[in-house]
Amino acid sequence: MKDKLKKVVKEWKFLIMFLIAVVIYLTTIQFVRPLYVNGDSMNPTYSNNQFIWGTTYNIEGRIKRGSVIACTVYAPDRPSADEDGNLNLIKRVIGLPGEQIKIAGGFVFINGNLLEEDYIKEVMVVEKPQEFTLKEDEYFVMG
């Protein structure tokens, strides 16, 4: 009986390992995706040409200020956009739904309060002050 079991396992070993690999692959692509950092806008958190893994499950409702997210925007004029004009970006969440955002003098204000950004090395240059209020389904990202 024991020899028979060993023989069956030996005969099916490749198929079992292949099926395990397929299950791992399918599970991985459902929950994570590889991301390639293109540019220096997220320095020092992420560097140009850095490879990272990002989750693909819906995180809506769990997004907090300071979270780093991957998002897709339509930008057909950008050289790194795909054939459909979509561009994957890695950005930091700055403003949450319903908040008032003001960018002036190189600083970001949220609902009138200065945003403390210890990860920023340089003062942001803005030609003219900008002010807007986010809708209930909008986030403001930078980086």
PDB file of N, CA and C in Angstrom, residues 57-96:
ATOM      1  N   TYR A  57      -6.813  45.085  -4.694  1.00  0.00           N
ATOM      2  CA  TYR A  57      -8.169  45.018  -4.161  1.00  0.00           C
ATOM      3  C   TYR A  57      -8.676  46.425  -3.876  1.00  0.00           C
ATOM      4  N   ASN A  58      -9.977  46.563  -3.800  1.00  0.00           N
ATOM      5  CA  ASN A  58     -10.608  47.859  -3.599  1.00  0.00           C
ATOM      6  C   ASN A  58     -10.328  48.356  -2.188  1.00  0.00           C
ATOM      7  N   ILE A  59      -9.660  49.501  -2.096  1.00  0.00           N
ATOM      8  CA  ILE A  59      -9.320  50.048  -0.781  1.00  0.00           C
ATOM      9  C   ILE A  59     -10.177  51.259  -0.431  1.00  0.00           C
ATOM     10  N   GLU A  60     -11.184  51.531  -1.243  1.00  0.00           N
ATOM     11  CA  GLU A  60     -12.039  52.691  -0.974  1.00  0.00           C
ATOM     12  C   GLU A  60     -12.636  52.581   0.429  1.00  0.00           C
ATOM     13  N   GLY A  61     -12.654  53.681   1.121  1.00  0.00           N
ATOM     14  CA  GLY A  61     -13.132  53.684   2.504  1.00  0.00           C
ATOM     15  C   GLY A  61     -12.014  53.468   3.508  1.00  0.00           C
ATOM     16  N   ARG A  62     -10.872  52.955   3.047  1.00  0.00           N
ATOM     17  CA  ARG A  62      -9.724  52.741   3.933  1.00  0.00           C
ATOM     18  C   ARG A  62      -8.574  53.679   3.581  1.00  0.00           C
ATOM     19  N   ILE A  63      -8.810  54.575   2.642  1.00  0.00           N
ATOM     20  CA  ILE A  63      -7.767  55.515   2.235  1.00  0.00           C
ATOM     21  C   ILE A  63      -7.676  56.623   3.278  1.00  0.00           C
ATOM     22  N   LYS A  64      -6.463  56.876   3.723  1.00  0.00           N
ATOM     23  CA  LYS A  64      -6.217  57.914   4.717  1.00  0.00           C
ATOM     24  C   LYS A  64      -5.245  58.938   4.141  1.00  0.00           C
ATOM     25  N   ARG A  65      -5.232  60.108   4.727  1.00  0.00           N
ATOM     26  CA  ARG A  65      -4.260  61.117   4.322  1.00  0.00           C
ATOM     27  C   ARG A  65      -2.859  60.546   4.557  1.00  0.00           C
ATOM     28  N   GLY A  66      -2.002  60.710   3.580  1.00  0.00           N
ATOM     29  CA  GLY A  66      -0.644  60.191   3.678  1.00  0.00           C
ATOM     30  C   GLY A  66      -0.474  58.817   3.056  1.00  0.00           C
ATOM     31  N   SER A  67      -1.591  58.130   2.759  1.00  0.00           N
ATOM     32  CA  SER A  67      -1.498  56.823   2.096  1.00  0.00           C
ATOM     33  C   SER A  67      -0.877  56.991   0.719  1.00  0.00           C
ATOM     34  N   VAL A  68      -0.062  56.039   0.324  1.00  0.00           N
ATOM     35  CA  VAL A  68       0.485  56.019  -1.027  1.00  0.00           C
ATOM     36  C   VAL A  68      -0.366  55.044  -1.824  1.00  0.00           C
ATOM     37  N   ILE A  69      -0.883  55.540  -2.958  1.00  0.00           N
ATOM     38  CA  ILE A  69      -1.778  54.721  -3.773  1.00  0.00           C
ATOM     39  C   ILE A  69      -1.266  54.654  -5.201  1.00  0.00           C
ATOM     40  N   ALA A  70      -1.706  53.639  -5.909  1.00  0.00           N
ATOM     41  CA  ALA A  70      -1.500  53.547  -7.350  1.00  0.00           C
ATOM     42  C   ALA A  70      -2.848  53.834  -7.986  1.00  0.00           C
ATOM     43  N   CYS A  71      -2.851  54.732  -8.950  1.00  0.00           N
ATOM     44  CA  CYS A  71      -4.101  55.064  -9.621  1.00  0.00           C
ATOM     45  C   CYS A  71      -3.848  55.137 -11.119  1.00  0.00           C
ATOM     46  N   THR A  72      -4.908  55.028 -11.877  1.00  0.00           N
ATOM     47  CA  THR A  72      -4.823  55.090 -13.326  1.00  0.00           C
ATOM     48  C   THR A  72      -5.562  56.327 -13.794  1.00  0.00           C
ATOM     49  N   VAL A  73      -4.903  57.130 -14.611  1.00  0.00           N
ATOM     50  CA  VAL A  73      -5.519  58.332 -15.175  1.00  0.00           C
ATOM     51  C   VAL A  73      -5.428  58.270 -16.696  1.00  0.00           C
ATOM     52  N   TYR A  74      -6.350  58.953 -17.336  1.00  0.00           N
ATOM     53  CA  TYR A  74      -6.329  59.030 -18.799  1.00  0.00           C
ATOM     54  C   TYR A  74      -5.418  60.183 -19.199  1.00  0.00           C
ATOM     55  N   ALA A  75      -4.303  59.870 -19.829  1.00  0.00           N
ATOM     56  CA  ALA A  75      -3.319  60.887 -20.228  1.00  0.00           C
ATOM     57  C   ALA A  75      -2.662  60.466 -21.535  1.00  0.00           C
ATOM     58  N   PRO A  76      -3.418  60.485 -22.625  1.00  0.00           N
ATOM     59  CA  PRO A  76      -2.891  59.980 -23.902  1.00  0.00           C
ATOM     60  C   PRO A  76      -1.694  60.758 -24.431  1.00  0.00           C
ATOM     61  N   ASP A  77      -1.485  61.989 -23.963  1.00  0.00           N
ATOM     62  CA  ASP A  77      -0.367  62.803 -24.435  1.00  0.00           C
ATOM     63  C   ASP A  77       0.952  62.489 -23.735  1.00  0.00           C
ATOM     64  N   ARG A  78       0.914  61.686 -22.669  1.00  0.00           N
ATOM     65  CA  ARG A  78       2.135  61.336 -21.935  1.00  0.00           C
ATOM     66  C   ARG A  78       2.836  60.158 -22.614  1.00  0.00           C
ATOM     67  N   PRO A  79       4.154  60.227 -22.789  1.00  0.00           N
ATOM     68  CA  PRO A  79       4.878  59.153 -23.474  1.00  0.00           C
ATOM     69  C   PRO A  79       4.789  57.792 -22.774  1.00  0.00           C
ATOM     70  N   SER A  80       4.616  57.789 -21.458  1.00  0.00           N
ATOM     71  CA  SER A  80       4.578  56.515 -20.739  1.00  0.00           C
ATOM     72  C   SER A  80       3.165  55.931 -20.634  1.00  0.00           C
ATOM     73  N   ALA A  81       2.175  56.562 -21.281  1.00  0.00           N
ATOM     74  CA  ALA A  81       0.808  56.033 -21.275  1.00  0.00           C
ATOM     75  C   ALA A  81       0.755  54.771 -22.130  1.00  0.00           C
ATOM     76  N   ASP A  82      -0.191  53.876 -21.797  1.00  0.00           N
ATOM     77  CA  ASP A  82      -0.336  52.652 -22.591  1.00  0.00           C
ATOM     78  C   ASP A  82      -1.089  52.951 -23.889  1.00  0.00           C
ATOM     79  N   GLU A  83      -1.352  51.920 -24.682  1.00  0.00           N
ATOM     80  CA  GLU A  83      -1.985  52.107 -25.994  1.00  0.00           C
ATOM     81  C   GLU A  83      -3.408  52.670 -25.903  1.00  0.00           C
ATOM     82  N   ASP A  84      -4.045  52.535 -24.748  1.00  0.00           N
ATOM     83  CA  ASP A  84      -5.387  53.099 -24.543  1.00  0.00           C
ATOM     84  C   ASP A  84      -5.336  54.517 -23.982  1.00  0.00           C
ATOM     85  N   GLY A  85      -4.139  55.037 -23.735  1.00  0.00           N
ATOM     86  CA  GLY A  85      -3.992  56.377 -23.189  1.00  0.00           C
ATOM     87  C   GLY A  85      -3.989  56.423 -21.677  1.00  0.00           C
ATOM     88  N   ASN A  86      -3.988  55.259 -21.027  1.00  0.00           N
ATOM     89  CA  ASN A  86      -3.999  55.208 -19.564  1.00  0.00           C
ATOM     90  C   ASN A  86      -2.582  55.253 -19.010  1.00  0.00           C
ATOM     91  N   LEU A  87      -2.454  55.912 -17.881  1.00  0.00           N
ATOM     92  CA  LEU A  87      -1.158  56.062 -17.238  1.00  0.00           C
ATOM     93  C   LEU A  87      -1.285  55.650 -15.775  1.00  0.00           C
ATOM     94  N   ASN A  88      -0.451  54.714 -15.342  1.00  0.00           N
ATOM     95  CA  ASN A  88      -0.449  54.291 -13.937  1.00  0.00           C
ATOM     96  C   ASN A  88       0.468  55.220 -13.161  1.00  0.00           C
ATOM     97  N   LEU A  89      -0.052  55.767 -12.062  1.00  0.00           N
ATOM     98  CA  LEU A  89       0.709  56.700 -11.244  1.00  0.00           C
ATOM     99  C   LEU A  89       0.786  56.213  -9.808  1.00  0.00           C
ATOM    100  N   ILE A  90       1.862  56.553  -9.140  1.00  0.00           N
ATOM    101  CA  ILE A  90       2.007  56.286  -7.715  1.00  0.00           C
ATOM    102  C   ILE A  90       2.022  57.653  -7.040  1.00  0.00           C
ATOM    103  N   LYS A  91       1.037  57.892  -6.180  1.00  0.00           N
ATOM    104  CA  LYS A  91       0.855  59.214  -5.571  1.00  0.00           C
ATOM    105  C   LYS A  91       0.522  59.086  -4.096  1.00  0.00           C
ATOM    106  N   ARG A  92       0.700  60.187  -3.363  1.00  0.00           N
ATOM    107  CA  ARG A  92       0.357  60.243  -1.947  1.00  0.00           C
ATOM    108  C   ARG A  92      -0.966  60.984  -1.793  1.00  0.00           C
ATOM    109  N   VAL A  93      -1.869  60.438  -0.993  1.00  0.00           N
ATOM    110  CA  VAL A  93      -3.161  61.062  -0.748  1.00  0.00           C
ATOM    111  C   VAL A  93      -2.953  62.269   0.173  1.00  0.00           C
ATOM    112  N   ILE A  94      -3.407  63.431  -0.295  1.00  0.00           N
ATOM    113  CA  ILE A  94      -3.270  64.671   0.461  1.00  0.00           C
ATOM    114  C   ILE A  94      -4.632  65.122   0.984  1.00  0.00           C
ATOM    115  N   GLY A  95      -5.639  65.140   0.100  1.00  0.00           N
ATOM    116  CA  GLY A  95      -6.965  65.608   0.486  1.00  0.00           C
ATOM    117  C   GLY A  95      -7.997  64.500   0.408  1.00  0.00           C
ATOM    118  N   LEU A  96      -8.929  64.518   1.345  1.00  0.00           N
ATOM    119  CA  LEU A  96      -9.989  63.511   1.421  1.00  0.00           C
ATOM    120  C   LEU A  96     -11.321  64.111   0.966  1.00  0.00           C
TER     121      LEU A  96
END
